mmCIF file with all atom_site columns, C-alpha atoms in Angstrom:
data_model
loop_
_atom_site.group_PDB
_atom_site.id
_atom_site.type_symbol
_atom_site.label_atom_id
_atom_site.label_alt_id
_atom_site.label_comp_id
_atom_site.label_asym_id
_atom_site.label_entity_id
_atom_site.label_seq_id
_atom_site.pdbx_PDB_ins_code
_atom_site.Cartn_x
_atom_site.Cartn_y
_atom_site.Cartn_z
_atom_site.occupancy
_atom_site.B_iso_or_equiv
_atom_site.pdbx_formal_charge
_atom_site.auth_seq_id
_atom_site.auth_comp_id
_atom_site.auth_asym_id
_atom_site.auth_atom_id
_atom_site.pdbx_PDB_model_num
ATOM 1   C CA . MET A 1 1   ? 128.762 -7.006 -9.759  1.00 0.00 ? 46  MET A CA 1
ATOM 2   C CA . LYS A 1 2   ? 128.393 -5.494 -13.219 1.00 0.00 ? 47  LYS A CA 1
ATOM 3   C CA . LYS A 1 3   ? 125.981 -8.250 -14.228 1.00 0.00 ? 48  LYS A CA 1
ATOM 4   C CA . GLN A 1 4   ? 123.782 -7.571 -11.170 1.00 0.00 ? 49  GLN A CA 1
ATOM 5   C CA . THR A 1 5   ? 123.712 -3.827 -11.878 1.00 0.00 ? 50  THR A CA 1
ATOM 6   C CA . LEU A 1 6   ? 122.915 -4.389 -15.539 1.00 0.00 ? 51  LEU A CA 1
ATOM 7   C CA . PHE A 1 7   ? 120.208 -6.889 -14.574 1.00 0.00 ? 52  PHE A CA 1
ATOM 8   C CA . SER A 1 8   ? 118.710 -4.403 -12.062 1.00 0.00 ? 53  SER A CA 1
ATOM 9   C CA . ILE A 1 9   ? 118.667 -1.621 -14.643 1.00 0.00 ? 54  ILE A CA 1
ATOM 10  C CA . LEU A 1 10  ? 117.066 -3.906 -17.219 1.00 0.00 ? 55  LEU A CA 1
ATOM 11  C CA . CYS A 1 11  ? 114.392 -5.040 -14.751 1.00 0.00 ? 56  CYS A CA 1
ATOM 12  C CA . THR A 1 12  ? 113.643 -1.441 -13.768 1.00 0.00 ? 57  THR A CA 1
ATOM 13  C CA . ILE A 1 13  ? 113.268 -0.413 -17.414 1.00 0.00 ? 58  ILE A CA 1
ATOM 14  C CA . LEU A 1 14  ? 110.941 -3.340 -18.094 1.00 0.00 ? 59  LEU A CA 1
ATOM 15  C CA . LEU A 1 15  ? 108.834 -2.582 -15.038 1.00 0.00 ? 60  LEU A CA 1
ATOM 16  C CA . LEU A 1 16  ? 108.586 1.107  -15.882 1.00 0.00 ? 61  LEU A CA 1
ATOM 17  C CA . SER A 1 17  ? 107.734 0.466  -19.509 1.00 0.00 ? 62  SER A CA 1
ATOM 18  C CA . GLY A 1 18  ? 105.088 -2.039 -18.436 1.00 0.00 ? 63  GLY A CA 1
ATOM 19  C CA . SER A 1 19  ? 103.551 0.481  -16.022 1.00 0.00 ? 64  SER A CA 1
ATOM 20  C CA . TRP A 1 20  ? 103.479 3.131  -18.718 1.00 0.00 ? 65  TRP A CA 1
ATOM 21  C CA . MET A 1 21  ? 101.886 0.780  -21.206 1.00 0.00 ? 66  MET A CA 1
ATOM 22  C CA . HIS A 1 22  ? 99.282  -0.278 -18.657 1.00 0.00 ? 67  HIS A CA 1
ATOM 23  C CA . ALA A 1 23  ? 98.445  3.359  -17.901 1.00 0.00 ? 68  ALA A CA 1
ATOM 24  C CA . GLN A 1 24  ? 97.981  4.028  -21.618 1.00 0.00 ? 69  GLN A CA 1
ATOM 25  C CA . GLU A 1 25  ? 95.811  0.953  -22.172 1.00 0.00 ? 70  GLU A CA 1
ATOM 26  C CA . SER A 1 26  ? 93.721  0.975  -19.020 1.00 0.00 ? 71  SER A CA 1
ATOM 27  C CA . GLU A 1 27  ? 90.077  1.830  -19.371 1.00 0.00 ? 72  GLU A CA 1
ATOM 28  C CA . ASP A 1 28  ? 90.319  4.783  -17.008 1.00 0.00 ? 73  ASP A CA 1
ATOM 29  C CA . TYR A 1 29  ? 93.009  6.537  -19.054 1.00 0.00 ? 74  TYR A CA 1
ATOM 30  C CA . VAL A 1 30  ? 91.748  9.892  -20.330 1.00 0.00 ? 75  VAL A CA 1
ATOM 31  C CA . PRO A 1 31  ? 94.084  11.920 -22.561 1.00 0.00 ? 76  PRO A CA 1
ATOM 32  C CA . ALA A 1 32  ? 95.140  15.314 -21.201 1.00 0.00 ? 77  ALA A CA 1
ATOM 33  C CA . PRO A 1 33  ? 93.309  17.390 -23.867 1.00 0.00 ? 78  PRO A CA 1
ATOM 34  C CA . ILE A 1 34  ? 90.051  15.631 -23.027 1.00 0.00 ? 79  ILE A CA 1
ATOM 35  C CA . ARG A 1 35  ? 90.629  16.247 -19.296 1.00 0.00 ? 80  ARG A CA 1
ATOM 36  C CA . VAL A 1 36  ? 91.192  19.969 -19.957 1.00 0.00 ? 81  VAL A CA 1
ATOM 37  C CA . VAL A 1 37  ? 88.109  20.277 -22.194 1.00 0.00 ? 82  VAL A CA 1
ATOM 38  C CA . SER A 1 38  ? 86.114  18.304 -19.638 1.00 0.00 ? 83  SER A CA 1
ATOM 39  C CA . ALA A 1 39  ? 87.183  20.601 -16.804 1.00 0.00 ? 84  ALA A CA 1
ATOM 40  C CA . PHE A 1 40  ? 86.576  23.816 -18.766 1.00 0.00 ? 85  PHE A CA 1
ATOM 41  C CA . LEU A 1 41  ? 83.148  22.798 -20.067 1.00 0.00 ? 86  LEU A CA 1
ATOM 42  C CA . GLU A 1 42  ? 82.276  20.858 -16.897 1.00 0.00 ? 87  GLU A CA 1
ATOM 43  C CA . LEU A 1 43  ? 81.395  17.729 -18.867 1.00 0.00 ? 88  LEU A CA 1
ATOM 44  C CA . THR A 1 44  ? 79.590  14.850 -17.206 1.00 0.00 ? 89  THR A CA 1
ATOM 45  C CA . GLU A 1 45  ? 81.062  11.338 -17.136 1.00 0.00 ? 90  GLU A CA 1
ATOM 46  C CA . ASP A 1 46  ? 78.736  10.319 -19.967 1.00 0.00 ? 91  ASP A CA 1
ATOM 47  C CA . GLN A 1 47  ? 79.779  13.335 -22.026 1.00 0.00 ? 92  GLN A CA 1
ATOM 48  C CA . VAL A 1 48  ? 83.463  12.468 -21.513 1.00 0.00 ? 93  VAL A CA 1
ATOM 49  C CA . ARG A 1 49  ? 82.798  8.885  -22.639 1.00 0.00 ? 94  ARG A CA 1
ATOM 50  C CA . ASN A 1 50  ? 80.897  10.201 -25.664 1.00 0.00 ? 95  ASN A CA 1
ATOM 51  C CA . LEU A 1 51  ? 83.724  12.604 -26.533 1.00 0.00 ? 96  LEU A CA 1
ATOM 52  C CA . ILE A 1 52  ? 86.251  9.759  -26.367 1.00 0.00 ? 97  ILE A CA 1
ATOM 53  C CA . PHE A 1 53  ? 84.015  7.645  -28.592 1.00 0.00 ? 98  PHE A CA 1
ATOM 54  C CA . LEU A 1 54  ? 83.505  10.519 -31.061 1.00 0.00 ? 99  LEU A CA 1
ATOM 55  C CA . ARG A 1 55  ? 87.248  11.134 -31.206 1.00 0.00 ? 100 ARG A CA 1
ATOM 56  C CA . GLU A 1 56  ? 87.995  7.452  -31.838 1.00 0.00 ? 101 GLU A CA 1
ATOM 57  C CA . ASP A 1 57  ? 85.297  7.336  -34.514 1.00 0.00 ? 102 ASP A CA 1
ATOM 58  C CA . LEU A 1 58  ? 86.747  10.424 -36.211 1.00 0.00 ? 103 LEU A CA 1
ATOM 59  C CA . HIS A 1 59  ? 90.217  8.899  -36.163 1.00 0.00 ? 104 HIS A CA 1
ATOM 60  C CA . SER A 1 60  ? 89.028  5.581  -37.615 1.00 0.00 ? 105 SER A CA 1
ATOM 61  C CA . THR A 1 61  ? 87.214  7.458  -40.385 1.00 0.00 ? 106 THR A CA 1
ATOM 62  C CA . VAL A 1 62  ? 89.927  9.981  -41.224 1.00 0.00 ? 107 VAL A CA 1
ATOM 63  C CA . ALA A 1 63  ? 93.137  7.938  -40.839 1.00 0.00 ? 108 ALA A CA 1
ATOM 64  C CA . PRO A 1 64  ? 92.561  5.756  -43.938 1.00 0.00 ? 109 PRO A CA 1
ATOM 65  C CA . LEU A 1 65  ? 91.555  8.831  -45.949 1.00 0.00 ? 110 LEU A CA 1
ATOM 66  C CA . VAL A 1 66  ? 94.765  10.618 -44.943 1.00 0.00 ? 111 VAL A CA 1
ATOM 67  C CA . GLU A 1 67  ? 96.797  7.625  -46.101 1.00 0.00 ? 112 GLU A CA 1
ATOM 68  C CA . VAL A 1 68  ? 94.993  7.557  -49.468 1.00 0.00 ? 113 VAL A CA 1
ATOM 69  C CA . LYS A 1 69  ? 95.557  11.307 -49.846 1.00 0.00 ? 114 LYS A CA 1
ATOM 70  C CA . LYS A 1 70  ? 99.279  10.879 -49.124 1.00 0.00 ? 115 LYS A CA 1
ATOM 71  C CA . GLY A 1 71  ? 99.549  8.203  -51.814 1.00 0.00 ? 116 GLY A CA 1
ATOM 72  C CA . LEU A 1 72  ? 97.677  10.307 -54.344 1.00 0.00 ? 117 LEU A CA 1
ATOM 73  C CA . THR A 1 73  ? 99.843  13.337 -53.530 1.00 0.00 ? 118 THR A CA 1
ATOM 74  C CA . GLU A 1 74  ? 103.006 11.275 -54.055 1.00 0.00 ? 119 GLU A CA 1
ATOM 75  C CA . ASP A 1 75  ? 101.630 10.023 -57.389 1.00 0.00 ? 120 ASP A CA 1
ATOM 76  C CA . LEU A 1 76  ? 100.857 13.604 -58.404 1.00 0.00 ? 121 LEU A CA 1
ATOM 77  C CA . LYS A 1 77  ? 104.358 14.797 -57.508 1.00 0.00 ? 122 LYS A CA 1
ATOM 78  C CA . ALA A 1 78  ? 105.895 11.901 -59.424 1.00 0.00 ? 123 ALA A CA 1
ATOM 79  C CA . GLU A 1 79  ? 103.752 12.566 -62.470 1.00 0.00 ? 124 GLU A CA 1
ATOM 80  C CA . LEU A 1 80  ? 104.545 16.285 -62.438 1.00 0.00 ? 125 LEU A CA 1
ATOM 81  C CA . ALA A 1 81  ? 108.250 15.483 -62.105 1.00 0.00 ? 126 ALA A CA 1
ATOM 82  C CA . SER A 1 82  ? 108.191 13.156 -65.119 1.00 0.00 ? 127 SER A CA 1
ATOM 83  C CA . ASP A 1 83  ? 109.518 14.299 -68.496 1.00 0.00 ? 128 ASP A CA 1
ATOM 84  C CA . GLU A 1 84  ? 106.070 14.453 -70.092 1.00 0.00 ? 129 GLU A CA 1
ATOM 85  C CA . PRO A 1 85  ? 103.334 14.562 -67.452 1.00 0.00 ? 130 PRO A CA 1
ATOM 86  C CA . SER A 1 86  ? 99.907  13.485 -68.629 1.00 0.00 ? 131 SER A CA 1
ATOM 87  C CA . ALA A 1 87  ? 97.423  16.316 -68.251 1.00 0.00 ? 132 ALA A CA 1
ATOM 88  C CA . ASP A 1 88  ? 94.567  13.819 -67.988 1.00 0.00 ? 133 ASP A CA 1
ATOM 89  C CA . TYR A 1 89  ? 96.257  11.813 -65.216 1.00 0.00 ? 134 TYR A CA 1
ATOM 90  C CA . VAL A 1 90  ? 97.269  14.975 -63.328 1.00 0.00 ? 135 VAL A CA 1
ATOM 91  C CA . GLY A 1 91  ? 93.670  16.204 -63.565 1.00 0.00 ? 136 GLY A CA 1
ATOM 92  C CA . GLU A 1 92  ? 92.332  12.890 -62.262 1.00 0.00 ? 137 GLU A CA 1
ATOM 93  C CA . LEU A 1 93  ? 94.747  12.946 -59.317 1.00 0.00 ? 138 LEU A CA 1
ATOM 94  C CA . VAL A 1 94  ? 93.870  16.551 -58.424 1.00 0.00 ? 139 VAL A CA 1
ATOM 95  C CA . ILE A 1 95  ? 90.151  15.718 -58.508 1.00 0.00 ? 140 ILE A CA 1
ATOM 96  C CA . GLU A 1 96  ? 90.679  12.594 -56.347 1.00 0.00 ? 141 GLU A CA 1
ATOM 97  C CA . ILE A 1 97  ? 92.772  14.546 -53.821 1.00 0.00 ? 142 ILE A CA 1
ATOM 98  C CA . HIS A 1 98  ? 90.093  17.248 -53.663 1.00 0.00 ? 143 HIS A CA 1
ATOM 99  C CA . PHE A 1 99  ? 87.415  14.575 -53.115 1.00 0.00 ? 144 PHE A CA 1
ATOM 100 C CA . ILE A 1 100 ? 89.415  12.955 -50.285 1.00 0.00 ? 145 ILE A CA 1
ATOM 101 C CA . LYS A 1 101 ? 89.964  16.378 -48.652 1.00 0.00 ? 146 LYS A CA 1
ATOM 102 C CA . SER A 1 102 ? 86.220  17.077 -48.791 1.00 0.00 ? 147 SER A CA 1
ATOM 103 C CA . GLN A 1 103 ? 85.496  13.687 -47.154 1.00 0.00 ? 148 GLN A CA 1
ATOM 104 C CA . ILE A 1 104 ? 87.952  14.505 -44.349 1.00 0.00 ? 149 ILE A CA 1
ATOM 105 C CA . LYS A 1 105 ? 86.327  17.920 -43.896 1.00 0.00 ? 150 LYS A CA 1
ATOM 106 C CA . GLU A 1 106 ? 82.833  16.387 -43.799 1.00 0.00 ? 151 GLU A CA 1
ATOM 107 C CA . ALA A 1 107 ? 83.934  13.862 -41.157 1.00 0.00 ? 152 ALA A CA 1
ATOM 108 C CA . HIS A 1 108 ? 85.384  16.670 -39.041 1.00 0.00 ? 153 HIS A CA 1
ATOM 109 C CA . ILE A 1 109 ? 82.222  18.773 -39.403 1.00 0.00 ? 154 ILE A CA 1
ATOM 110 C CA . ALA A 1 110 ? 80.105  15.770 -38.340 1.00 0.00 ? 155 ALA A CA 1
ATOM 111 C CA . TYR A 1 111 ? 82.431  15.224 -35.345 1.00 0.00 ? 156 TYR A CA 1
ATOM 112 C CA . ILE A 1 112 ? 82.027  18.837 -34.207 1.00 0.00 ? 157 ILE A CA 1
ATOM 113 C CA . GLY A 1 113 ? 78.264  18.699 -34.793 1.00 0.00 ? 158 GLY A CA 1
ATOM 114 C CA . SER A 1 114 ? 77.963  15.551 -32.679 1.00 0.00 ? 159 SER A CA 1
ATOM 115 C CA . PHE A 1 115 ? 80.081  17.140 -29.950 1.00 0.00 ? 160 PHE A CA 1
ATOM 116 C CA . GLU A 1 116 ? 77.965  20.305 -29.895 1.00 0.00 ? 161 GLU A CA 1
ATOM 117 C CA . ALA A 1 117 ? 74.755  18.245 -29.855 1.00 0.00 ? 162 ALA A CA 1
ATOM 118 C CA . MET A 1 118 ? 75.708  16.619 -26.544 1.00 0.00 ? 163 MET A CA 1
ATOM 119 C CA . LEU A 1 119 ? 76.381  19.964 -24.774 1.00 0.00 ? 164 LEU A CA 1
ATOM 120 C CA . ASN A 1 120 ? 73.892  21.869 -22.646 1.00 0.00 ? 165 ASN A CA 1
ATOM 121 C CA . ASP A 1 121 ? 73.321  25.628 -23.092 1.00 0.00 ? 166 ASP A CA 1
ATOM 122 C CA . ASP A 1 122 ? 75.952  26.700 -20.560 1.00 0.00 ? 167 ASP A CA 1
ATOM 123 C CA . GLN A 1 123 ? 78.538  24.376 -22.097 1.00 0.00 ? 168 GLN A CA 1
ATOM 124 C CA . LEU A 1 124 ? 77.675  25.658 -25.583 1.00 0.00 ? 169 LEU A CA 1
ATOM 125 C CA . ARG A 1 125 ? 78.270  29.264 -24.422 1.00 0.00 ? 170 ARG A CA 1
ATOM 126 C CA . LYS A 1 126 ? 81.674  28.326 -23.032 1.00 0.00 ? 171 LYS A CA 1
ATOM 127 C CA . TYR A 1 127 ? 82.546  26.430 -26.218 1.00 0.00 ? 172 TYR A CA 1
ATOM 128 C CA . GLY A 1 128 ? 81.432  29.444 -28.269 1.00 0.00 ? 173 GLY A CA 1
ATOM 129 C CA . ALA A 1 129 ? 83.741  31.665 -26.202 1.00 0.00 ? 174 ALA A CA 1
ATOM 130 C CA . ILE A 1 130 ? 86.666  29.376 -27.030 1.00 0.00 ? 175 ILE A CA 1
ATOM 131 C CA . LYS A 1 131 ? 85.846  29.500 -30.757 1.00 0.00 ? 176 LYS A CA 1
ATOM 132 C CA . LEU A 1 132 ? 85.607  33.305 -30.578 1.00 0.00 ? 177 LEU A CA 1
ATOM 133 C CA . ALA A 1 133 ? 88.951  33.507 -28.774 1.00 0.00 ? 178 ALA A CA 1
ATOM 134 C CA . VAL A 1 134 ? 90.573  31.499 -31.578 1.00 0.00 ? 179 VAL A CA 1
ATOM 135 C CA . ARG A 1 135 ? 89.231  33.933 -34.194 1.00 0.00 ? 180 ARG A CA 1
ATOM 136 C CA . LEU A 1 136 ? 90.352  36.935 -32.137 1.00 0.00 ? 181 LEU A CA 1
ATOM 137 C CA . GLN A 1 137 ? 93.907  35.599 -31.819 1.00 0.00 ? 182 GLN A CA 1
ATOM 138 C CA . LYS A 1 138 ? 94.360  36.321 -35.527 1.00 0.00 ? 183 LYS A CA 1
ATOM 139 C CA . VAL A 1 139 ? 93.492  40.021 -35.223 1.00 0.00 ? 184 VAL A CA 1
ATOM 140 C CA . ILE A 1 140 ? 94.978  40.878 -31.832 1.00 0.00 ? 185 ILE A CA 1
ATOM 141 C CA . PRO A 1 141 ? 98.544  41.371 -33.160 1.00 0.00 ? 186 PRO A CA 1
ATOM 142 C CA . ALA A 1 142 ? 97.326  44.024 -35.622 1.00 0.00 ? 187 ALA A CA 1
ATOM 143 C CA . PHE A 1 143 ? 95.567  45.924 -32.822 1.00 0.00 ? 188 PHE A CA 1
ATOM 144 C CA . GLU A 1 144 ? 98.692  45.672 -30.674 1.00 0.00 ? 189 GLU A CA 1
ATOM 145 C CA . LYS A 1 145 ? 100.976 46.941 -33.470 1.00 0.00 ? 190 LYS A CA 1
ATOM 146 C CA . LEU A 1 146 ? 98.703  49.950 -33.914 1.00 0.00 ? 191 LEU A CA 1
ATOM 147 C CA . SER A 1 147 ? 98.701  50.515 -30.130 1.00 0.00 ? 192 SER A CA 1
ATOM 148 C CA . LEU A 1 148 ? 94.924  50.157 -30.126 1.00 0.00 ? 193 LEU A CA 1
ATOM 149 C CA . ILE A 1 149 ? 95.081  47.690 -27.254 1.00 0.00 ? 194 ILE A CA 1
ATOM 150 C CA . GLY A 1 150 ? 97.555  47.289 -24.458 1.00 0.00 ? 195 GLY A CA 1
ATOM 151 C CA . PRO A 1 151 ? 98.708  49.596 -21.681 1.00 0.00 ? 196 PRO A CA 1
ATOM 152 C CA . GLY A 1 152 ? 96.953  52.952 -21.626 1.00 0.00 ? 197 GLY A CA 1
ATOM 153 C CA . THR A 1 153 ? 94.207  51.905 -24.036 1.00 0.00 ? 198 THR A CA 1
ATOM 154 C CA . LYS A 1 154 ? 90.978  53.766 -23.367 1.00 0.00 ? 199 LYS A CA 1
ATOM 155 C CA . ARG A 1 155 ? 87.908  51.602 -23.027 1.00 0.00 ? 200 ARG A CA 1
ATOM 156 C CA . PRO A 1 156 ? 84.501  52.907 -24.142 1.00 0.00 ? 201 PRO A CA 1
ATOM 157 C CA . GLY A 1 157 ? 82.714  54.675 -21.311 1.00 0.00 ? 202 GLY A CA 1
ATOM 158 C CA . HIS A 1 158 ? 85.846  55.039 -19.166 1.00 0.00 ? 203 HIS A CA 1
ATOM 159 C CA . ARG A 1 159 ? 87.797  58.221 -18.618 1.00 0.00 ? 204 ARG A CA 1
ATOM 160 C CA . PRO A 1 160 ? 91.583  58.059 -18.310 1.00 0.00 ? 205 PRO A CA 1
ATOM 161 C CA . THR A 1 161 ? 91.265  59.062 -14.654 1.00 0.00 ? 206 THR A CA 1
ATOM 162 C CA . ASP A 1 162 ? 88.958  56.127 -13.834 1.00 0.00 ? 207 ASP A CA 1
ATOM 163 C CA . ARG A 1 163 ? 91.938  53.871 -13.286 1.00 0.00 ? 208 ARG A CA 1
ATOM 164 C CA . PRO A 1 164 ? 95.250  55.093 -11.963 1.00 0.00 ? 209 PRO A CA 1
ATOM 165 C CA . VAL A 1 165 ? 98.266  54.083 -13.989 1.00 0.00 ? 210 VAL A CA 1
ATOM 166 C CA . SER A 1 166 ? 101.258 52.917 -12.009 1.00 0.00 ? 211 SER A CA 1
ATOM 167 C CA . THR A 1 167 ? 104.718 53.213 -13.518 1.00 0.00 ? 212 THR A CA 1
ATOM 168 C CA . ASP A 1 168 ? 106.177 50.642 -11.150 1.00 0.00 ? 213 ASP A CA 1
ATOM 169 C CA . ARG A 1 169 ? 104.101 47.707 -12.493 1.00 0.00 ? 214 ARG A CA 1
ATOM 170 C CA . PRO A 1 170 ? 106.007 44.659 -13.652 1.00 0.00 ? 215 PRO A CA 1
ATOM 171 C CA . THR A 1 171 ? 106.046 44.317 -17.427 1.00 0.00 ? 216 THR A CA 1
ATOM 172 C CA . ASP A 1 172 ? 105.769 40.525 -17.318 1.00 0.00 ? 217 ASP A CA 1
ATOM 173 C CA . ARG A 1 173 ? 102.051 39.675 -17.234 1.00 0.00 ? 218 ARG A CA 1
ATOM 174 C CA . ARG A 1 174 ? 102.116 35.900 -17.510 1.00 0.00 ? 219 ARG A CA 1
ATOM 175 C CA . VAL A 1 175 ? 99.272  33.995 -15.935 1.00 0.00 ? 220 VAL A CA 1
ATOM 176 C CA . SER A 1 176 ? 99.621  30.455 -14.738 1.00 0.00 ? 221 SER A CA 1
ATOM 177 C CA . VAL A 1 177 ? 96.603  28.185 -14.404 1.00 0.00 ? 222 VAL A CA 1
ATOM 178 C CA . ASP A 1 178 ? 96.701  24.703 -12.957 1.00 0.00 ? 223 ASP A CA 1
ATOM 179 C CA . VAL A 1 179 ? 93.813  22.413 -13.874 1.00 0.00 ? 224 VAL A CA 1
ATOM 180 C CA . THR A 1 180 ? 93.271  19.128 -12.089 1.00 0.00 ? 225 THR A CA 1
ATOM 181 C CA . VAL A 1 181 ? 90.487  16.825 -13.119 1.00 0.00 ? 226 VAL A CA 1
ATOM 182 C CA . ASP A 1 182 ? 89.488  13.661 -11.359 1.00 0.00 ? 227 ASP A CA 1
ATOM 183 C CA . THR A 1 183 ? 87.941  11.336 -13.873 1.00 0.00 ? 228 THR A CA 1
ATOM 184 C CA . PRO A 1 184 ? 86.245  8.056  -13.037 1.00 0.00 ? 229 PRO A CA 1
ATOM 185 C CA . ALA A 1 185 ? 86.823  4.882  -14.999 1.00 0.00 ? 230 ALA A CA 1
ATOM 186 C CA . ASN A 1 186 ? 85.465  5.173  -18.517 1.00 0.00 ? 231 ASN A CA 1
ATOM 187 C CA . ASP A 1 187 ? 83.373  2.172  -19.488 1.00 0.00 ? 232 ASP A CA 1
ATOM 188 C CA . ARG A 1 188 ? 83.221  1.777  -23.225 1.00 0.00 ? 233 ARG A CA 1
#
């Protein structure tokens, strides 16, 4: 009986792992971040395929550079930890690390440029709104700490009596958004 149960469990695990692997490797698999971006920007099937290609190209360009940078950083740490670090060698390593970082940055800039080039005007406006929201996230806490935004904040052109303030409002203002995207098979 124990052998049958163990065998059943083992078979189930193998079947489930095989299904998961197939889902990851199938041509119609689209990672969740790409599905969300696709839904928000209303990307076409071709744009989704292009984004997947651009992302894979970025990864294949940057991954080896990251590995080289890691090795150079380890060499630099080891040299600095030695009894008498060589100033020349440390300088060379710092310059090489800086060069690798600039190559990674250039690859990322090219990736973003290629992504923006495939968007239409409406999609570019939406993408611009996302980039603006990211920048604003850094300053919002300062405005909140100074009570310049939040409950009771006056907006330009509005009088305090324009909007009644209720004291029985819930303080929890979480918003939940569910996004579902149907994506067709992606031919590469």
